[in-house]
Each structure stands twice: as structure tokens, then as C-alpha cells.
Amino acid sequence: MRSNFRPNIRLATNILLVIATFAIALNITPITEVYQEKKLCIKYLKHQIDRDKLINRLKIVKQANPSSICNSILKS
């Protein structure tokens, strides 16, 4: 009777690779959100998008000053 040790090792390795890939993807997600906010602020400061579009995408209150919010986002 043949040993199933090697196929079991391959299966376990593949499962661990899949888990690690998803773990990395979940760790990268918050970083991409920060860079998307920075990109939006840069576009706003260069007058490439208007104030309303920035407010909608950043989900901020209309009374807030987008310039000061963008300055704080770009400094972080």
C-alpha cells in the first residue's frame, strides 16, 4: 500500500498558500483606501474635480471645508 504522505503535504501547502494570499490582500485594502483619498484630494486641489464630487466620495459633511480636510489627509 502506497503512502499518502507527499500528496497530503502538497495539499496542506496549497491550502496555506491560499490562506496567506487572502491575508495579504486583506492587509493591503486599508492602504489602498488611504491612497485613493489622497489621490482625490490632489485632484481637488488641482481643480480637476469639483467640491461636490469630493464631498460625496469622501463622505464628509457639506459644511466642512474640503481644503482643510485635504490638507490633513495629505499630511498623514
mmCIF file of N, CA, C and O in Angstrom:
data_model
loop_
_atom_site.group_PDB
_atom_site.id
_atom_site.type_symbol
_atom_site.label_atom_id
_atom_site.label_comp_id
_atom_site.label_asym_id
_atom_site.label_seq_id
_atom_site.Cartn_x
_atom_site.Cartn_y
_atom_site.Cartn_z
ATOM 1 N N MET A 1 0.828 -1.174 0.000
ATOM 2 C CA MET A 1 0.000 0.000 0.000
ATOM 3 C C MET A 1 0.884 1.253 0.000
ATOM 4 O O MET A 1 1.876 1.321 0.717
ATOM 5 N N ARG A 2 0.517 2.205 -0.826
ATOM 6 C CA ARG A 2 1.317 3.399 -1.010
ATOM 7 C C ARG A 2 1.035 4.436 0.074
ATOM 8 O O ARG A 2 -0.083 4.584 0.546
ATOM 9 N N SER A 3 2.081 5.181 0.408
ATOM 10 C CA SER A 3 1.933 6.214 1.432
ATOM 11 C C SER A 3 1.287 7.463 0.833
ATOM 12 O O SER A 3 1.582 7.849 -0.294
ATOM 13 N N ASN A 4 0.413 8.091 1.581
ATOM 14 C CA ASN A 4 -0.236 9.328 1.144
ATOM 15 C C ASN A 4 0.410 10.562 1.750
ATOM 16 O O ASN A 4 -0.167 11.642 1.748
ATOM 17 N N PHE A 5 1.616 10.396 2.253
ATOM 18 C CA PHE A 5 2.277 11.497 2.948
ATOM 19 C C PHE A 5 2.582 12.668 2.015
ATOM 20 O O PHE A 5 2.262 13.810 2.319
ATOM 21 N N ARG A 6 3.180 12.412 0.854
ATOM 22 C CA ARG A 6 3.562 13.502 -0.066
ATOM 23 C C ARG A 6 2.351 14.246 -0.627
ATOM 24 O O ARG A 6 2.346 15.472 -0.645
ATOM 25 N N PRO A 7 1.320 13.574 -1.095
ATOM 26 C CA PRO A 7 0.143 14.320 -1.568
ATOM 27 C C PRO A 7 -0.513 15.141 -0.460
ATOM 28 O O PRO A 7 -1.009 16.246 -0.700
ATOM 29 N N ASN A 8 -0.487 14.616 0.763
ATOM 30 C CA ASN A 8 -1.054 15.371 1.881
ATOM 31 C C ASN A 8 -0.240 16.635 2.167
ATOM 32 O O ASN A 8 -0.797 17.685 2.491
ATOM 33 N N ILE A 9 1.072 16.528 2.032
ATOM 34 C CA ILE A 9 1.936 17.703 2.221
ATOM 35 C C ILE A 9 1.633 18.745 1.143
ATOM 36 O O ILE A 9 1.541 19.940 1.427
ATOM 37 N N ARG A 10 1.494 18.319 -0.095
ATOM 38 C CA ARG A 10 1.176 19.246 -1.195
ATOM 39 C C ARG A 10 -0.163 19.918 -0.967
ATOM 40 O O ARG A 10 -0.318 21.126 -1.181
ATOM 41 N N LEU A 11 -1.151 19.157 -0.542
ATOM 42 C CA LEU A 11 -2.472 19.715 -0.272
ATOM 43 C C LEU A 11 -2.412 20.749 0.856
ATOM 44 O O LEU A 11 -2.969 21.841 0.744
ATOM 45 N N ALA A 12 -1.705 20.415 1.914
ATOM 46 C CA ALA A 12 -1.572 21.352 3.037
ATOM 47 C C ALA A 12 -0.834 22.618 2.604
ATOM 48 O O ALA A 12 -1.212 23.735 2.996
ATOM 49 N N THR A 13 0.190 22.464 1.787
ATOM 50 C CA THR A 13 0.937 23.624 1.293
ATOM 51 C C THR A 13 0.054 24.520 0.445
ATOM 52 O O THR A 13 0.082 25.750 0.586
ATOM 53 N N ASN A 14 -0.730 23.933 -0.423
ATOM 54 C CA ASN A 14 -1.622 24.723 -1.270
ATOM 55 C C ASN A 14 -2.674 25.458 -0.446
ATOM 56 O O ASN A 14 -2.981 26.623 -0.717
ATOM 57 N N ILE A 15 -3.203 24.808 0.564
ATOM 58 C CA ILE A 15 -4.192 25.463 1.429
ATOM 59 C C ILE A 15 -3.555 26.641 2.158
ATOM 60 O O ILE A 15 -4.144 27.724 2.251
ATOM 61 N N LEU A 16 -2.348 26.459 2.664
ATOM 62 C CA LEU A 16 -1.649 27.553 3.356
ATOM 63 C C LEU A 16 -1.335 28.715 2.409
ATOM 64 O O LEU A 16 -1.414 29.883 2.802
ATOM 65 N N LEU A 17 -0.999 28.400 1.165
ATOM 66 C CA LEU A 17 -0.738 29.464 0.188
ATOM 67 C C LEU A 17 -1.993 30.282 -0.091
ATOM 68 O O LEU A 17 -1.940 31.510 -0.203
ATOM 69 N N VAL A 18 -3.128 29.629 -0.191
ATOM 70 C CA VAL A 18 -4.393 30.331 -0.422
ATOM 71 C C VAL A 18 -4.731 31.220 0.768
ATOM 72 O O VAL A 18 -5.100 32.388 0.613
ATOM 73 N N ILE A 19 -4.578 30.692 1.967
ATOM 74 C CA ILE A 19 -4.862 31.483 3.175
ATOM 75 C C ILE A 19 -3.927 32.690 3.262
ATOM 76 O O ILE A 19 -4.363 33.800 3.567
ATOM 77 N N ALA A 20 -2.657 32.489 2.978
ATOM 78 C CA ALA A 20 -1.688 33.593 3.027
ATOM 79 C C ALA A 20 -2.001 34.658 1.981
ATOM 80 O O ALA A 20 -1.872 35.856 2.248
ATOM 81 N N THR A 21 -2.434 34.234 0.801
ATOM 82 C CA THR A 21 -2.781 35.192 -0.254
ATOM 83 C C THR A 21 -3.947 36.077 0.178
ATOM 84 O O THR A 21 -3.911 37.300 0.005
ATOM 85 N N PHE A 22 -4.966 35.485 0.771
ATOM 86 C CA PHE A 22 -6.103 36.278 1.239
ATOM 87 C C PHE A 22 -5.717 37.172 2.407
ATOM 88 O O PHE A 22 -6.203 38.298 2.516
ATOM 89 N N ALA A 23 -4.836 36.706 3.263
ATOM 90 C CA ALA A 23 -4.388 37.528 4.388
ATOM 91 C C ALA A 23 -3.640 38.754 3.889
ATOM 92 O O ALA A 23 -3.843 39.872 4.397
ATOM 93 N N ILE A 24 -2.806 38.586 2.883
ATOM 94 C CA ILE A 24 -2.080 39.717 2.312
ATOM 95 C C ILE A 24 -3.047 40.689 1.651
ATOM 96 O O ILE A 24 -2.935 41.904 1.813
ATOM 97 N N ALA A 25 -4.006 40.178 0.919
ATOM 98 C CA ALA A 25 -4.990 41.038 0.246
ATOM 99 C C ALA A 25 -5.789 41.846 1.261
ATOM 100 O O ALA A 25 -6.076 43.027 1.048
ATOM 101 N N LEU A 26 -6.151 41.246 2.371
ATOM 102 C CA LEU A 26 -6.905 41.964 3.398
ATOM 103 C C LEU A 26 -6.062 43.025 4.090
ATOM 104 O O LEU A 26 -6.584 44.051 4.526
ATOM 105 N N ASN A 27 -4.763 42.804 4.192
ATOM 106 C CA ASN A 27 -3.880 43.800 4.794
ATOM 107 C C ASN A 27 -3.620 44.972 3.860
ATOM 108 O O ASN A 27 -3.348 46.081 4.313
ATOM 109 N N ILE A 28 -3.691 44.759 2.571
ATOM 110 C CA ILE A 28 -3.423 45.815 1.591
ATOM 111 C C ILE A 28 -4.631 46.725 1.404
ATOM 112 O O ILE A 28 -4.486 47.905 1.086
ATOM 113 N N THR A 29 -5.825 46.246 1.638
ATOM 114 C CA THR A 29 -7.051 47.008 1.393
ATOM 115 C C THR A 29 -7.081 48.368 2.094
ATOM 116 O O THR A 29 -7.371 49.370 1.448
ATOM 117 N N PRO A 30 -6.786 48.474 3.388
ATOM 118 C CA PRO A 30 -6.813 49.806 4.017
ATOM 119 C C PRO A 30 -5.781 50.766 3.432
ATOM 120 O O PRO A 30 -6.026 51.970 3.347
ATOM 121 N N ILE A 31 -4.655 50.246 3.001
ATOM 122 C CA ILE A 31 -3.611 51.092 2.415
ATOM 123 C C ILE A 31 -4.109 51.696 1.104
ATOM 124 O O ILE A 31 -3.893 52.879 0.837
ATOM 125 N N THR A 32 -4.805 50.907 0.294
ATOM 126 C CA THR A 32 -5.303 51.425 -0.974
ATOM 127 C C THR A 32 -6.369 52.491 -0.753
ATOM 128 O O THR A 32 -6.449 53.451 -1.519
ATOM 129 N N GLU A 33 -7.176 52.341 0.307
ATOM 130 C CA GLU A 33 -8.193 53.353 0.594
ATOM 131 C C GLU A 33 -7.551 54.694 0.932
ATOM 132 O O GLU A 33 -8.024 55.746 0.492
ATOM 133 N N VAL A 34 -6.464 54.675 1.690
ATOM 134 C CA VAL A 34 -5.766 55.914 2.044
ATOM 135 C C VAL A 34 -5.222 56.583 0.790
ATOM 136 O O VAL A 34 -5.370 57.795 0.607
ATOM 137 N N TYR A 35 -4.624 55.806 -0.091
ATOM 138 C CA TYR A 35 -4.064 56.391 -1.307
ATOM 139 C C TYR A 35 -5.145 56.899 -2.252
ATOM 140 O O TYR A 35 -4.935 57.877 -2.969
ATOM 141 N N GLN A 36 -6.313 56.267 -2.260
ATOM 142 C CA GLN A 36 -7.412 56.773 -3.084
ATOM 143 C C GLN A 36 -7.901 58.114 -2.558
ATOM 144 O O GLN A 36 -8.210 59.023 -3.331
ATOM 145 N N GLU A 37 -7.957 58.262 -1.221
ATOM 146 C CA GLU A 37 -8.351 59.543 -0.638
ATOM 147 C C GLU A 37 -7.327 60.622 -0.974
ATOM 148 O O GLU A 37 -7.681 61.750 -1.317
ATOM 149 N N LYS A 38 -6.057 60.280 -0.883
ATOM 150 C CA LYS A 38 -5.004 61.252 -1.221
ATOM 151 C C LYS A 38 -5.089 61.659 -2.687
ATOM 152 O O LYS A 38 -4.940 62.837 -3.022
ATOM 153 N N LYS A 39 -5.350 60.696 -3.553
ATOM 154 C CA LYS A 39 -5.472 60.980 -4.987
ATOM 155 C C LYS A 39 -6.642 61.916 -5.257
ATOM 156 O O LYS A 39 -6.526 62.857 -6.055
ATOM 157 N N LEU A 40 -7.771 61.678 -4.567
ATOM 158 C CA LEU A 40 -8.928 62.562 -4.718
ATOM 159 C C LEU A 40 -8.598 63.979 -4.263
ATOM 160 O O LEU A 40 -8.985 64.956 -4.916
ATOM 161 N N CYS A 41 -7.902 64.105 -3.148
ATOM 162 C CA CYS A 41 -7.558 65.430 -2.636
ATOM 163 C C CYS A 41 -6.615 66.168 -3.582
ATOM 164 O O CYS A 41 -6.760 67.371 -3.792
ATOM 165 N N ILE A 42 -5.679 65.459 -4.144
ATOM 166 C CA ILE A 42 -4.769 66.083 -5.100
ATOM 167 C C ILE A 42 -5.532 66.573 -6.319
ATOM 168 O O ILE A 42 -5.305 67.685 -6.803
ATOM 169 N N LYS A 43 -6.479 65.757 -6.792
ATOM 170 C CA LYS A 43 -7.299 66.184 -7.934
ATOM 171 C C LYS A 43 -8.123 67.411 -7.586
ATOM 172 O O LYS A 43 -8.292 68.313 -8.404
ATOM 173 N N TYR A 44 -8.649 67.456 -6.356
ATOM 174 C CA TYR A 44 -9.450 68.608 -5.929
ATOM 175 C C TYR A 44 -8.578 69.871 -5.857
ATOM 176 O O TYR A 44 -8.981 70.937 -6.327
ATOM 177 N N LEU A 45 -7.400 69.738 -5.303
ATOM 178 C CA LEU A 45 -6.523 70.899 -5.168
ATOM 179 C C LEU A 45 -5.997 71.384 -6.519
ATOM 180 O O LEU A 45 -5.656 72.552 -6.668
ATOM 181 N N LYS A 46 -5.956 70.505 -7.502
ATOM 182 C CA LYS A 46 -5.558 70.897 -8.863
ATOM 183 C C LYS A 46 -6.757 71.317 -9.704
ATOM 184 O O LYS A 46 -6.616 71.538 -10.900
ATOM 185 N N HIS A 47 -7.935 71.390 -9.082
ATOM 186 C CA HIS A 47 -9.183 71.793 -9.739
ATOM 187 C C HIS A 47 -9.589 70.842 -10.870
ATOM 188 O O HIS A 47 -10.164 71.248 -11.863
ATOM 189 N N GLN A 48 -9.296 69.558 -10.688
ATOM 190 C CA GLN A 48 -9.698 68.557 -11.676
ATOM 191 C C GLN A 48 -11.050 67.947 -11.336
ATOM 192 O O GLN A 48 -11.706 67.375 -12.208
ATOM 193 N N ILE A 49 -11.461 67.994 -10.071
ATOM 194 C CA ILE A 49 -12.809 67.580 -9.684
ATOM 195 C C ILE A 49 -13.419 68.692 -8.838
ATOM 196 O O ILE A 49 -12.711 69.489 -8.225
ATOM 197 N N ASP A 50 -14.723 68.762 -8.816
ATOM 198 C CA ASP A 50 -15.382 69.835 -8.074
ATOM 199 C C ASP A 50 -15.633 69.442 -6.614
ATOM 200 O O ASP A 50 -15.445 68.303 -6.209
ATOM 201 N N ARG A 51 -16.063 70.429 -5.846
ATOM 202 C CA ARG A 51 -16.251 70.283 -4.407
ATOM 203 C C ARG A 51 -17.308 69.224 -4.072
ATOM 204 O O ARG A 51 -17.113 68.399 -3.174
ATOM 205 N N ASP A 52 -18.415 69.215 -4.797
ATOM 206 C CA ASP A 52 -19.492 68.268 -4.514
ATOM 207 C C ASP A 52 -19.066 66.819 -4.734
ATOM 208 O O ASP A 52 -19.421 65.930 -3.959
ATOM 209 N N LYS A 53 -18.317 66.587 -5.793
ATOM 210 C CA LYS A 53 -17.842 65.230 -6.063
ATOM 211 C C LYS A 53 -16.891 64.767 -4.967
ATOM 212 O O LYS A 53 -16.953 63.623 -4.508
ATOM 213 N N LEU A 54 -16.030 65.665 -4.496
ATOM 214 C CA LEU A 54 -15.107 65.330 -3.414
ATOM 215 C C LEU A 54 -15.871 65.007 -2.136
ATOM 216 O O LEU A 54 -15.580 64.017 -1.455
ATOM 217 N N ILE A 55 -16.873 65.824 -1.820
ATOM 218 C CA ILE A 55 -17.677 65.599 -0.614
ATOM 219 C C ILE A 55 -18.403 64.261 -0.686
ATOM 220 O O ILE A 55 -18.444 63.510 0.297
ATOM 221 N N ASN A 56 -18.943 63.925 -1.838
ATOM 222 C CA ASN A 56 -19.657 62.652 -1.986
ATOM 223 C C ASN A 56 -18.718 61.452 -1.864
ATOM 224 O O ASN A 56 -19.043 60.464 -1.213
ATOM 225 N N ARG A 57 -17.561 61.538 -2.475
ATOM 226 C CA ARG A 57 -16.645 60.393 -2.459
ATOM 227 C C ARG A 57 -15.972 60.199 -1.103
ATOM 228 O O ARG A 57 -15.701 59.074 -0.704
ATOM 229 N N LEU A 58 -15.673 61.303 -0.415
ATOM 230 C CA LEU A 58 -15.062 61.179 0.908
ATOM 231 C C LEU A 58 -16.096 60.995 2.010
ATOM 232 O O LEU A 58 -15.743 60.727 3.152
ATOM 233 N N LYS A 59 -17.365 61.180 1.664
ATOM 234 C CA LYS A 59 -18.471 61.037 2.618
ATOM 235 C C LYS A 59 -18.291 61.967 3.811
ATOM 236 O O LYS A 59 -18.282 61.528 4.963
ATOM 237 N N ILE A 60 -18.116 63.252 3.513
ATOM 238 C CA ILE A 60 -17.982 64.251 4.566
ATOM 239 C C ILE A 60 -19.197 65.172 4.549
ATOM 240 O O ILE A 60 -19.969 65.183 3.590
ATOM 241 N N VAL A 61 -19.359 65.950 5.601
ATOM 242 C CA VAL A 61 -20.495 66.859 5.738
ATOM 243 C C VAL A 61 -20.288 68.054 4.814
ATOM 244 O O VAL A 61 -19.167 68.531 4.634
ATOM 245 N N LYS A 62 -21.366 68.543 4.224
ATOM 246 C CA LYS A 62 -21.264 69.647 3.263
ATOM 247 C C LYS A 62 -20.722 70.932 3.882
ATOM 248 O O LYS A 62 -20.133 71.742 3.206
ATOM 249 N N GLN A 63 -20.922 71.126 5.198
ATOM 250 C CA GLN A 63 -20.437 72.345 5.833
ATOM 251 C C GLN A 63 -18.932 72.308 6.066
ATOM 252 O O GLN A 63 -18.328 73.335 6.350
ATOM 253 N N ALA A 64 -18.327 71.156 5.956
ATOM 254 C CA ALA A 64 -16.887 71.037 6.191
ATOM 255 C C ALA A 64 -16.112 71.713 5.073
ATOM 256 O O ALA A 64 -16.570 71.812 3.941
ATOM 257 N N ASN A 65 -14.933 72.183 5.431
ATOM 258 C CA ASN A 65 -14.060 72.834 4.461
ATOM 259 C C ASN A 65 -13.186 71.755 3.799
ATOM 260 O O ASN A 65 -12.286 71.212 4.436
ATOM 261 N N PRO A 66 -13.427 71.452 2.527
ATOM 262 C CA PRO A 66 -12.664 70.385 1.863
ATOM 263 C C PRO A 66 -11.167 70.666 1.793
ATOM 264 O O PRO A 66 -10.362 69.740 1.852
ATOM 265 N N SER A 67 -10.785 71.930 1.688
ATOM 266 C CA SER A 67 -9.356 72.245 1.608
ATOM 267 C C SER A 67 -8.628 71.846 2.873
ATOM 268 O O SER A 67 -7.544 71.281 2.832
ATOM 269 N N SER A 68 -9.225 72.170 4.037
ATOM 270 C CA SER A 68 -8.560 71.803 5.293
ATOM 271 C C SER A 68 -8.568 70.295 5.505
ATOM 272 O O SER A 68 -7.597 69.726 6.029
ATOM 273 N N ILE A 69 -9.635 69.638 5.084
ATOM 274 C CA ILE A 69 -9.685 68.179 5.199
ATOM 275 C C ILE A 69 -8.620 67.553 4.295
ATOM 276 O O ILE A 69 -7.914 66.622 4.697
ATOM 277 N N CYS A 70 -8.494 68.076 3.091
ATOM 278 C CA CYS A 70 -7.483 67.546 2.175
ATOM 279 C C CYS A 70 -6.076 67.786 2.703
ATOM 280 O O CYS A 70 -5.209 66.930 2.564
ATOM 281 N N ASN A 71 -5.853 68.934 3.312
ATOM 282 C CA ASN A 71 -4.534 69.204 3.885
ATOM 283 C C ASN A 71 -4.196 68.194 4.977
ATOM 284 O O ASN A 71 -3.068 67.692 5.045
ATOM 285 N N SER A 72 -5.163 67.873 5.810
ATOM 286 C CA SER A 72 -4.900 66.883 6.883
ATOM 287 C C SER A 72 -4.710 65.488 6.302
ATOM 288 O O SER A 72 -3.905 64.719 6.813
ATOM 289 N N ILE A 73 -5.444 65.152 5.231
ATOM 290 C CA ILE A 73 -5.284 63.830 4.616
ATOM 291 C C ILE A 73 -3.909 63.727 3.952
ATOM 292 O O ILE A 73 -3.226 62.715 4.069
ATOM 293 N N LEU A 74 -3.481 64.787 3.292
ATOM 294 C CA LEU A 74 -2.201 64.736 2.597
ATOM 295 C C LEU A 74 -1.024 64.751 3.553
ATOM 296 O O LEU A 74 0.049 64.226 3.227
ATOM 297 N N LYS A 75 -1.178 65.304 4.747
ATOM 298 C CA LYS A 75 -0.087 65.309 5.716
ATOM 299 C C LYS A 75 0.103 63.949 6.364
ATOM 300 O O LYS A 75 1.183 63.620 6.816
ATOM 301 N N SER A 76 -0.946 63.159 6.435
ATOM 302 C CA SER A 76 -0.827 61.859 7.108
ATOM 303 C C SER A 76 -0.153 60.828 6.251
ATOM 304 O O SER A 76 0.026 60.898 5.115
#
